[in-house]
């Protein structure tokens, strides 16, 4: 049962459940607040990905390059603020509520809740709520209410036109000032149809919300300048369904309403298809499996469906971090989508590419002549952090973004993507590395930066920053030369556009080669930076957590203490150090890591899996996967920790599953942990869906659908899911049966015979000599072997003469397209014809290069209907018969395929009843053939 269920009504737990029960589709989302109740800690949040307001940043002392404005995600108007009355008695949160159940249904993609309420009169009401945010139609939302009560029911719906965002005092992770970010410009409601127009105050972004009410009720509405109030009344049973659609001026995404039933149907189908391609199952641990389903669903809900948004730190589940996007996306969330959905992964990259102009502008504000500096936190692309030591100084953000562009290239080898997007961004971030670094006698140094660990700031030669910069520089040079070789015209265009000099590319290569890393000889470990290991150990008690809420930053900066994994993350992302050095380095920093950041536990899991440390891998995985469900950091009420959610999934994919990418391709090096039991992972690799089953006994890897997949399993290269389509020629790809008949007819005429029309079809699919024997037998003639050979040769000369002028246009419609598609998808092609002239024919029609094997009937002892020719083809291709599909137009050919143990497709004749499927033409059969190969 793929659901998250909460039973019982606990007022104190409700703010936490607002996050846990949040719902969305990556474009719009809402917290799981109880529409009919107000209670302490509630945030009635409704949000839209990518929508922002600009607010001023204030400083006691300003300096050059300090950002003056910041982005903030506005809360949208609450359409579902209701009060319920039963016989004029208000339903209240401290009233007699029983049988309270709420659930997130991951298979249907909706939330439900229900309870009973006893009025003062002793009558019992049953109340049910249901809500859905459509994945297939991202602008649409459905909300339903059903109240059953033996009496008068009234639901009052209040729309407050003054919309405010949440605040919190004393926590820098949440905005401290309550301000209005978006204004209500126009509202109408008539005949159960409403329209609301909103506009941000400074950024001038418009939002339109239209809704339609339907159900069994009477209604009345009162609209004033400040509010809209709608009253719904009914006796006995009140049903209300509200369909809502959203529009914003950034996307300009108009759409039509769709019936609720269709929304539900499409939602379920979408989620089933998603689960077939992207899933993690813990087969021996139902509780952990349910937790992972919760995690996967919330990641899907938080991820943008277009290039205008990203994944904010809290997704669409809350306003923590003001809705900003961080480098969290690149390191913890993008890698998941790279294996689960390339389109979503590419959307995340294109969002970054589209804010490249702002990143260039920011680099100039910081005094850099060239390059691009991406913001530490943003929505629209501008830097929205006012604390530069832990914000702007994190130059690694730009290199992290370049890393993901490189990873996508490794996963796809898409030259169009390289030329259009990746090359430009990777060059610009590599330029930034040159700008912030310098060549010294002992190598290339980078000064004045902050790594991922925000408890250490403004340092030199931070290992993580230097390693990611080196990776960026190396790949800038590699990609530049790849593009020059593969797409010279695009290379010239970019050369001119970016004004790149050859000495600049050479400097990138030199900086990468001479990059400086700190190594402590005495400890035998990598230094986090040039001074970290010279600091004192943290002397204070550990109960005060997180440190950032209890100590001044300067106090924290003076000690060896980590907020989160820093050097360890680099060890995972670029694992090019000696294993013993990796071990010593990892354990040293793990011992002083507070894990105050939710980004940290999953990094420990990933490195611990590499080092096969059962204890640390299990402990931190369980901490990570349960962080929100068990509210381990005591702040999930502010919103879900999306980086941790991505990190939990990545811990399985790249940790226990051992998935990684490099220039050789996809590596699968599973790490079996006995406490987790068997794990099944489904993911996409290029155009294939693969499934990995990890257990103590074995690792089983197979292709579920798509093209053949080449992977490297524990260092051994394997090809998964290879199949072949074996085509007959005549009557399938082209029409030569008439040519054969006319040649036999001409030969018969030479003998003074008239060959009947019935032989036009009866000779199809059988060998030349067998055809001759049938003709002679019909006329009662007997010839010697030499005489028969002469007749067969004569017929063949007539036939060759007739086909000598065959050209590509003689192929049946759709035939070439089908062959090219099969070839493009990586499957094998064979030609299995009874004709000894098949090779000449395919050459004339210019398709010979598409076939991996062409079987000449002389290569086997027995022709069709015996299976020899098809078995010979499968043998040459190195495939078992069951992985081959035969396509024929004659009964003899179909019998040959079936006898060989293959699947048979018949073309043309509906009487080919032995075939597994029959189609009128090869074009009609194309979808079936492709689907069979990919299945």
Tab-separated table of C-alpha atoms in Angstrom, residues 431-805:
chain	number	residue	atom	x	y	z
A	431	UNK	CA	37.293	31.609	-16.377
A	432	UNK	CA	36.092	32.382	-12.873
A	433	UNK	CA	38.573	29.852	-11.493
A	434	UNK	CA	41.371	31.668	-13.315
A	435	UNK	CA	40.101	35.005	-11.988
A	436	UNK	CA	40.058	34.000	-8.313
A	437	UNK	CA	43.275	31.968	-8.431
A	438	UNK	CA	46.877	32.771	-9.103
A	439	UNK	CA	50.005	30.981	-10.282
A	440	UNK	CA	52.736	30.910	-7.651
A	441	UNK	CA	56.091	29.141	-7.486
A	442	UNK	CA	54.504	26.059	-5.925
A	443	UNK	CA	51.408	25.909	-8.098
A	444	UNK	CA	47.958	27.412	-8.623
A	445	UNK	CA	46.319	28.780	-5.453
A	446	UNK	CA	42.767	29.955	-4.777
A	447	UNK	CA	42.373	32.432	-1.896
A	448	UNK	CA	39.459	34.067	-0.081
A	449	UNK	CA	36.790	31.431	-0.471
A	450	UNK	CA	34.379	29.449	1.680
A	451	UNK	CA	33.765	25.763	1.066
A	452	UNK	CA	30.560	23.842	1.796
A	453	UNK	CA	31.390	23.895	5.525
A	454	UNK	CA	29.907	27.179	6.707
A	455	UNK	CA	31.608	26.881	10.106
A	456	UNK	CA	34.848	27.803	8.323
A	457	UNK	CA	34.957	30.904	6.139
A	458	UNK	CA	37.228	33.008	3.938
A	459	UNK	CA	40.127	30.587	3.604
A	460	UNK	CA	42.820	29.700	1.089
A	461	UNK	CA	43.077	26.499	-0.911
A	462	UNK	CA	39.899	24.928	0.362
A	463	UNK	CA	40.203	21.335	-0.865
A	464	UNK	CA	36.631	21.088	-2.085
A	465	UNK	CA	36.735	24.398	-3.964
A	466	UNK	CA	40.089	23.623	-5.544
A	467	UNK	CA	39.049	20.105	-6.549
A	468	UNK	CA	35.796	21.262	-8.154
A	469	UNK	CA	37.616	24.134	-9.882
A	470	UNK	CA	40.209	21.668	-11.201
A	471	UNK	CA	37.472	19.376	-12.551
A	472	UNK	CA	35.818	22.387	-14.198
A	473	UNK	CA	39.101	23.526	-15.766
A	474	UNK	CA	39.994	20.046	-17.034
A	475	UNK	CA	36.641	19.578	-18.699
A	476	UNK	CA	36.583	23.073	-20.163
A	477	UNK	CA	39.721	22.100	-22.089
A	478	UNK	CA	38.392	18.619	-23.010
A	479	UNK	CA	35.023	19.888	-24.163
A	480	UNK	CA	36.612	22.698	-26.153
A	481	UNK	CA	38.671	20.222	-28.150
A	482	UNK	CA	35.727	17.799	-28.543
A	483	UNK	CA	33.578	20.597	-29.948
A	484	UNK	CA	36.369	21.732	-32.250
A	485	UNK	CA	36.652	18.222	-33.682
A	486	UNK	CA	32.961	17.282	-33.830
A	487	UNK	CA	31.198	20.586	-34.516
A	488	UNK	CA	33.746	22.990	-36.042
A	489	UNK	CA	31.113	25.539	-37.125
A	490	UNK	CA	29.678	25.716	-33.595
A	491	UNK	CA	33.188	25.904	-32.219
A	492	UNK	CA	33.916	28.909	-34.415
A	493	UNK	CA	30.660	30.567	-33.372
A	494	UNK	CA	31.470	30.171	-29.676
A	495	UNK	CA	35.043	31.218	-30.244
A	496	UNK	CA	33.813	34.494	-31.644
A	497	UNK	CA	30.968	34.875	-29.125
A	498	UNK	CA	33.168	34.261	-26.074
A	499	UNK	CA	36.307	35.856	-27.521
A	500	UNK	CA	38.441	32.914	-26.416
A	501	UNK	CA	42.162	32.994	-27.023
A	502	UNK	CA	44.257	29.847	-27.319
A	503	UNK	CA	46.479	30.987	-24.451
A	504	UNK	CA	43.363	31.154	-22.254
A	505	UNK	CA	42.599	27.480	-22.933
A	506	UNK	CA	46.250	26.693	-22.239
A	507	UNK	CA	46.044	28.588	-18.934
A	508	UNK	CA	43.017	26.525	-17.933
A	509	UNK	CA	44.925	23.332	-18.584
A	510	UNK	CA	47.940	24.599	-16.683
A	511	UNK	CA	45.865	25.740	-13.683
A	512	UNK	CA	44.203	22.323	-13.512
A	513	UNK	CA	47.544	20.561	-13.667
A	514	UNK	CA	49.197	22.781	-11.047
A	515	UNK	CA	46.239	23.055	-8.625
A	516	UNK	CA	47.466	23.141	-5.020
A	517	UNK	CA	46.126	20.813	-2.323
A	518	UNK	CA	47.134	20.824	1.302
A	519	UNK	CA	48.434	17.517	2.631
A	520	UNK	CA	49.414	16.982	6.257
A	521	UNK	CA	52.358	14.580	6.273
A	522	UNK	CA	52.105	13.869	9.987
A	523	UNK	CA	48.395	12.966	9.949
A	524	UNK	CA	48.498	11.553	6.434
A	525	UNK	CA	45.332	13.434	5.465
A	526	UNK	CA	44.190	16.143	3.095
A	527	UNK	CA	43.800	19.550	4.693
A	528	UNK	CA	40.380	21.131	4.408
A	529	UNK	CA	42.231	24.367	3.693
A	530	UNK	CA	45.603	25.968	4.319
A	531	UNK	CA	44.972	26.744	8.022
A	532	UNK	CA	42.242	24.385	9.214
A	533	UNK	CA	44.523	21.767	10.761
A	534	UNK	CA	46.439	24.422	12.694
A	535	UNK	CA	43.328	25.390	14.661
A	536	UNK	CA	42.353	24.066	18.087
A	537	UNK	CA	39.720	21.356	18.491
A	538	UNK	CA	36.248	22.539	19.529
A	539	UNK	CA	36.310	22.623	23.356
A	540	UNK	CA	32.662	23.203	24.196
A	541	UNK	CA	29.785	20.921	25.071
A	542	UNK	CA	27.910	19.438	22.154
A	543	UNK	CA	24.317	19.836	23.315
A	544	UNK	CA	23.899	23.363	21.954
A	545	UNK	CA	22.899	22.605	18.383
A	546	UNK	CA	22.988	23.941	15.789
A	547	UNK	CA	26.029	26.010	16.689
A	548	UNK	CA	24.950	28.870	14.418
A	549	UNK	CA	22.061	29.644	16.781
A	550	UNK	CA	24.253	29.672	19.897
A	551	UNK	CA	27.689	31.072	19.005
A	552	UNK	CA	29.029	34.059	17.130
A	553	UNK	CA	30.478	33.082	13.735
A	554	UNK	CA	33.957	34.296	14.722
A	555	UNK	CA	33.968	31.907	17.664
A	556	UNK	CA	33.031	29.005	15.430
A	557	UNK	CA	35.554	29.982	12.727
A	558	UNK	CA	38.481	29.667	15.147
A	559	UNK	CA	38.096	25.942	15.723
A	560	UNK	CA	38.274	22.602	13.960
A	561	UNK	CA	34.540	22.007	13.815
A	562	UNK	CA	32.348	21.241	10.803
A	563	UNK	CA	28.765	22.138	10.055
A	564	UNK	CA	28.676	19.621	7.230
A	565	UNK	CA	30.798	17.388	5.053
A	566	UNK	CA	33.261	19.450	3.034
A	567	UNK	CA	36.394	17.557	2.032
A	568	UNK	CA	34.376	14.330	2.206
A	569	UNK	CA	32.004	15.589	-0.491
A	570	UNK	CA	34.948	16.186	-2.809
A	571	UNK	CA	36.213	12.677	-2.066
A	572	UNK	CA	32.894	11.345	-3.321
A	573	UNK	CA	32.460	13.586	-6.352
A	574	UNK	CA	36.042	13.308	-7.630
A	575	UNK	CA	37.440	10.107	-6.061
A	576	UNK	CA	40.928	10.362	-7.522
A	577	UNK	CA	42.978	9.982	-4.328
A	578	UNK	CA	44.708	6.972	-2.825
A	579	UNK	CA	42.239	4.792	-0.906
A	580	UNK	CA	44.253	4.915	2.323
A	581	UNK	CA	44.459	8.695	2.139
A	582	UNK	CA	40.724	8.764	1.487
A	583	UNK	CA	40.064	6.636	4.560
A	584	UNK	CA	42.272	8.643	6.906
A	585	UNK	CA	40.883	11.948	5.608
A	586	UNK	CA	37.267	10.860	5.793
A	587	UNK	CA	37.442	9.513	9.341
A	588	UNK	CA	39.355	12.530	10.622
A	589	UNK	CA	36.709	14.992	9.456
A	590	UNK	CA	33.799	12.723	10.314
A	591	UNK	CA	34.943	12.791	13.965
A	592	UNK	CA	34.591	16.606	14.121
A	593	UNK	CA	31.457	16.925	11.983
A	594	UNK	CA	28.406	18.175	13.896
A	595	UNK	CA	26.104	17.362	10.945
A	596	UNK	CA	24.237	20.554	11.878
A	597	UNK	CA	23.340	20.861	8.206
A	598	UNK	CA	20.762	18.518	6.717
A	599	UNK	CA	23.044	18.305	3.669
A	600	UNK	CA	25.627	16.361	5.647
A	601	UNK	CA	24.390	12.845	6.571
A	602	UNK	CA	23.933	11.612	3.014
A	603	UNK	CA	27.492	12.613	2.100
A	604	UNK	CA	28.765	10.462	4.937
A	605	UNK	CA	26.647	7.575	3.599
A	606	UNK	CA	28.053	7.970	0.100
A	607	UNK	CA	31.684	7.896	1.205
A	608	UNK	CA	31.041	5.202	3.825
A	609	UNK	CA	29.594	2.974	1.095
A	610	UNK	CA	32.750	3.491	-0.959
A	611	UNK	CA	34.812	2.487	2.067
A	612	UNK	CA	32.389	-0.322	2.992
A	613	UNK	CA	31.851	1.028	6.502
A	614	UNK	CA	28.672	-0.761	7.610
A	615	UNK	CA	28.220	1.222	10.821
A	616	UNK	CA	28.478	4.759	9.448
A	617	UNK	CA	26.622	3.938	6.228
A	618	UNK	CA	23.636	2.520	8.091
A	619	UNK	CA	23.515	5.104	10.897
A	620	UNK	CA	23.615	8.147	8.663
A	621	UNK	CA	21.331	6.637	6.051
A	622	UNK	CA	18.670	6.062	8.674
A	623	UNK	CA	19.209	9.590	10.013
A	624	UNK	CA	18.886	10.991	6.510
A	625	UNK	CA	15.837	9.057	5.374
A	626	UNK	CA	13.989	9.750	8.647
A	627	UNK	CA	15.062	13.362	9.109
A	628	UNK	CA	11.701	14.869	8.160
A	629	UNK	CA	9.359	12.043	9.098
A	630	UNK	CA	10.807	11.955	12.620
A	631	UNK	CA	11.578	15.684	12.711
A	632	UNK	CA	15.135	14.959	13.833
A	633	UNK	CA	16.267	18.581	13.403
A	634	UNK	CA	13.101	19.906	15.046
A	635	UNK	CA	12.401	22.335	12.212
A	636	UNK	CA	10.515	20.323	9.582
A	637	UNK	CA	7.457	22.464	10.355
A	638	UNK	CA	9.227	25.207	8.358
A	639	UNK	CA	9.267	22.947	5.320
A	640	UNK	CA	10.825	19.714	4.117
A	641	UNK	CA	14.610	19.469	3.730
A	642	UNK	CA	14.815	18.911	-0.010
A	643	UNK	CA	18.599	18.490	-0.229
A	644	UNK	CA	18.382	15.771	2.389
A	645	UNK	CA	15.493	14.143	0.536
A	646	UNK	CA	17.590	14.082	-2.625
A	647	UNK	CA	20.581	12.904	-0.598
A	648	UNK	CA	18.581	10.003	0.844
A	649	UNK	CA	17.682	8.786	-2.634
A	650	UNK	CA	21.197	9.422	-3.910
A	651	UNK	CA	22.544	7.390	-0.980
A	652	UNK	CA	20.755	4.392	-2.452
A	653	UNK	CA	21.441	5.071	-6.122
A	654	UNK	CA	25.099	6.059	-5.861
A	655	UNK	CA	25.899	4.616	-2.438
A	656	UNK	CA	24.359	1.175	-1.978
A	657	UNK	CA	23.571	0.938	-5.704
A	658	UNK	CA	27.045	2.082	-6.691
A	659	UNK	CA	25.989	4.085	-9.765
A	660	UNK	CA	28.610	6.501	-11.112
A	661	UNK	CA	29.587	8.125	-14.385
A	662	UNK	CA	32.878	8.762	-16.088
A	663	UNK	CA	34.214	8.894	-19.630
A	664	UNK	CA	33.962	5.105	-19.915
A	665	UNK	CA	30.219	5.156	-19.241
A	666	UNK	CA	27.954	3.989	-16.422
A	667	UNK	CA	29.551	2.037	-13.597
A	668	UNK	CA	27.476	-0.157	-11.285
A	669	UNK	CA	29.419	-1.237	-8.196
A	670	UNK	CA	26.806	-2.221	-5.591
A	671	UNK	CA	27.540	-2.274	-1.882
A	672	UNK	CA	25.461	-4.866	-0.035
A	673	UNK	CA	24.398	-3.930	3.507
A	674	UNK	CA	22.876	-6.857	5.354
A	675	UNK	CA	20.720	-4.666	7.641
A	676	UNK	CA	18.927	-3.158	4.664
A	677	UNK	CA	18.085	-6.461	2.989
A	678	UNK	CA	17.415	-6.762	-0.715
A	679	UNK	CA	17.167	-3.505	-2.659
A	680	UNK	CA	15.646	-3.090	-6.106
A	681	UNK	CA	16.486	0.027	-8.106
A	682	UNK	CA	14.905	1.189	-11.371
A	683	UNK	CA	16.461	4.025	-13.336
A	684	UNK	CA	17.125	5.251	-16.854
A	685	UNK	CA	20.435	5.071	-18.627
A	686	UNK	CA	20.367	6.945	-21.906
A	687	UNK	CA	17.357	5.461	-23.733
A	688	UNK	CA	16.968	2.374	-21.535
A	689	UNK	CA	15.213	1.585	-18.288
A	690	UNK	CA	17.358	-0.692	-16.137
A	691	UNK	CA	16.641	-2.602	-12.954
A	692	UNK	CA	19.239	-3.654	-10.404
A	693	UNK	CA	18.472	-6.174	-7.660
A	694	UNK	CA	21.041	-6.075	-4.877
A	695	UNK	CA	21.225	-8.938	-2.392
A	696	UNK	CA	23.819	-10.801	-0.366
A	697	UNK	CA	23.778	-13.686	-2.827
A	698	UNK	CA	23.974	-11.797	-6.101
A	699	UNK	CA	23.547	-8.608	-8.061
A	700	UNK	CA	21.076	-9.040	-10.914
A	701	UNK	CA	20.960	-6.337	-13.588
A	702	UNK	CA	18.544	-6.322	-16.488
A	703	UNK	CA	17.022	-4.029	-19.065
A	704	UNK	CA	13.322	-3.361	-18.497
A	705	UNK	CA	12.638	-1.374	-21.648
A	706	UNK	CA	14.294	0.750	-24.291
A	707	UNK	CA	17.443	0.312	-26.320
A	708	UNK	CA	20.290	-2.060	-25.467
A	709	UNK	CA	22.399	-0.675	-22.626
A	710	UNK	CA	26.131	-1.019	-22.170
A	711	UNK	CA	27.203	-0.777	-18.529
A	712	UNK	CA	30.270	-1.610	-16.460
A	713	UNK	CA	29.427	-3.899	-13.546
A	714	UNK	CA	32.175	-4.302	-10.945
A	715	UNK	CA	34.701	-3.439	-13.629
A	716	UNK	CA	33.287	-5.820	-16.257
A	717	UNK	CA	31.628	-4.357	-19.346
A	718	UNK	CA	28.193	-5.819	-20.145
A	719	UNK	CA	25.602	-5.314	-22.848
A	720	UNK	CA	22.053	-5.555	-21.512
A	721	UNK	CA	18.870	-6.174	-23.463
A	722	UNK	CA	20.290	-6.658	-26.944
A	723	UNK	CA	17.741	-7.958	-29.446
A	724	UNK	CA	17.524	-8.383	-33.194
A	725	UNK	CA	14.938	-7.966	-35.922
A	726	UNK	CA	15.398	-10.471	-38.770
A	727	UNK	CA	13.679	-9.422	-41.978
A	728	UNK	CA	12.718	-11.352	-45.052
A	729	UNK	CA	13.161	-9.189	-48.126
A	730	UNK	CA	10.564	-9.983	-50.715
A	731	UNK	CA	7.051	-8.977	-49.693
A	732	UNK	CA	8.310	-7.406	-46.460
A	733	UNK	CA	10.714	-4.621	-47.361
A	734	UNK	CA	10.169	-4.540	-51.097
A	735	UNK	CA	8.168	-6.325	-53.740
A	736	UNK	CA	10.127	-8.841	-55.840
A	737	UNK	CA	7.695	-11.767	-55.924
A	738	UNK	CA	6.275	-10.525	-59.212
A	739	UNK	CA	9.821	-10.346	-60.621
A	740	UNK	CA	10.411	-13.939	-59.531
A	741	UNK	CA	7.164	-15.103	-61.100
A	742	UNK	CA	7.817	-13.278	-64.369
A	743	UNK	CA	11.329	-14.815	-64.519
A	744	UNK	CA	9.903	-18.330	-63.961
A	745	UNK	CA	7.185	-17.605	-66.478
A	746	UNK	CA	9.766	-16.534	-69.070
A	747	UNK	CA	11.832	-19.686	-68.417
A	748	UNK	CA	8.693	-21.803	-68.808
A	749	UNK	CA	7.898	-20.107	-72.077
A	750	UNK	CA	11.366	-21.096	-73.309
A	751	UNK	CA	10.238	-24.668	-72.693
A	752	UNK	CA	6.983	-24.130	-74.573
A	753	UNK	CA	4.995	-24.078	-71.328
A	754	UNK	CA	2.462	-21.592	-69.918
A	755	UNK	CA	3.001	-21.073	-66.156
A	756	UNK	CA	-0.328	-20.661	-64.316
A	757	UNK	CA	-1.032	-17.511	-62.220
A	758	UNK	CA	-1.275	-19.552	-59.019
A	759	UNK	CA	2.506	-19.906	-58.990
A	760	UNK	CA	2.786	-16.140	-58.412
A	761	UNK	CA	2.126	-16.732	-54.688
A	762	UNK	CA	2.924	-20.409	-54.137
A	763	UNK	CA	6.645	-19.956	-54.848
A	764	UNK	CA	7.112	-17.180	-52.285
A	765	UNK	CA	9.559	-17.862	-49.484
A	766	UNK	CA	11.131	-21.040	-50.912
A	767	UNK	CA	14.460	-21.659	-52.575
A	768	UNK	CA	15.188	-21.431	-56.311
A	769	UNK	CA	15.720	-25.176	-56.810
A	770	UNK	CA	12.648	-26.124	-54.799
A	771	UNK	CA	10.597	-23.673	-56.875
A	772	UNK	CA	11.888	-25.322	-60.068
A	773	UNK	CA	11.056	-28.793	-58.754
A	774	UNK	CA	7.472	-27.705	-58.087
A	775	UNK	CA	7.088	-26.268	-61.597
A	776	UNK	CA	8.489	-29.375	-63.274
A	777	UNK	CA	6.336	-31.622	-61.123
A	778	UNK	CA	3.248	-29.632	-62.134
A	779	UNK	CA	4.000	-30.214	-65.802
A	780	UNK	CA	5.091	-33.841	-65.192
A	781	UNK	CA	8.604	-33.196	-66.479
A	782	UNK	CA	11.797	-34.888	-65.387
A	783	UNK	CA	15.225	-33.352	-65.953
A	784	UNK	CA	18.731	-34.310	-64.935
A	785	UNK	CA	20.515	-32.345	-62.209
A	786	UNK	CA	22.699	-30.587	-64.763
A	787	UNK	CA	19.662	-29.656	-66.847
A	788	UNK	CA	17.855	-28.352	-63.802
A	789	UNK	CA	20.846	-26.284	-62.807
A	790	UNK	CA	20.888	-24.714	-66.267
A	791	UNK	CA	17.172	-23.881	-66.005
A	792	UNK	CA	17.610	-22.405	-62.537
A	793	UNK	CA	20.529	-20.293	-63.729
A	794	UNK	CA	18.518	-19.138	-66.743
A	795	UNK	CA	15.643	-18.081	-64.498
A	796	UNK	CA	18.079	-16.275	-62.233
A	797	UNK	CA	19.555	-14.377	-65.169
A	798	UNK	CA	16.077	-13.249	-66.171
A	799	UNK	CA	15.386	-12.248	-62.528
A	800	UNK	CA	18.651	-10.350	-62.157
A	801	UNK	CA	17.966	-8.528	-65.367
A	802	UNK	CA	14.575	-7.418	-64.037
A	803	UNK	CA	15.934	-6.197	-60.680
A	804	UNK	CA	19.079	-4.584	-62.025
A	805	UNK	CA	17.313	-1.250	-62.101
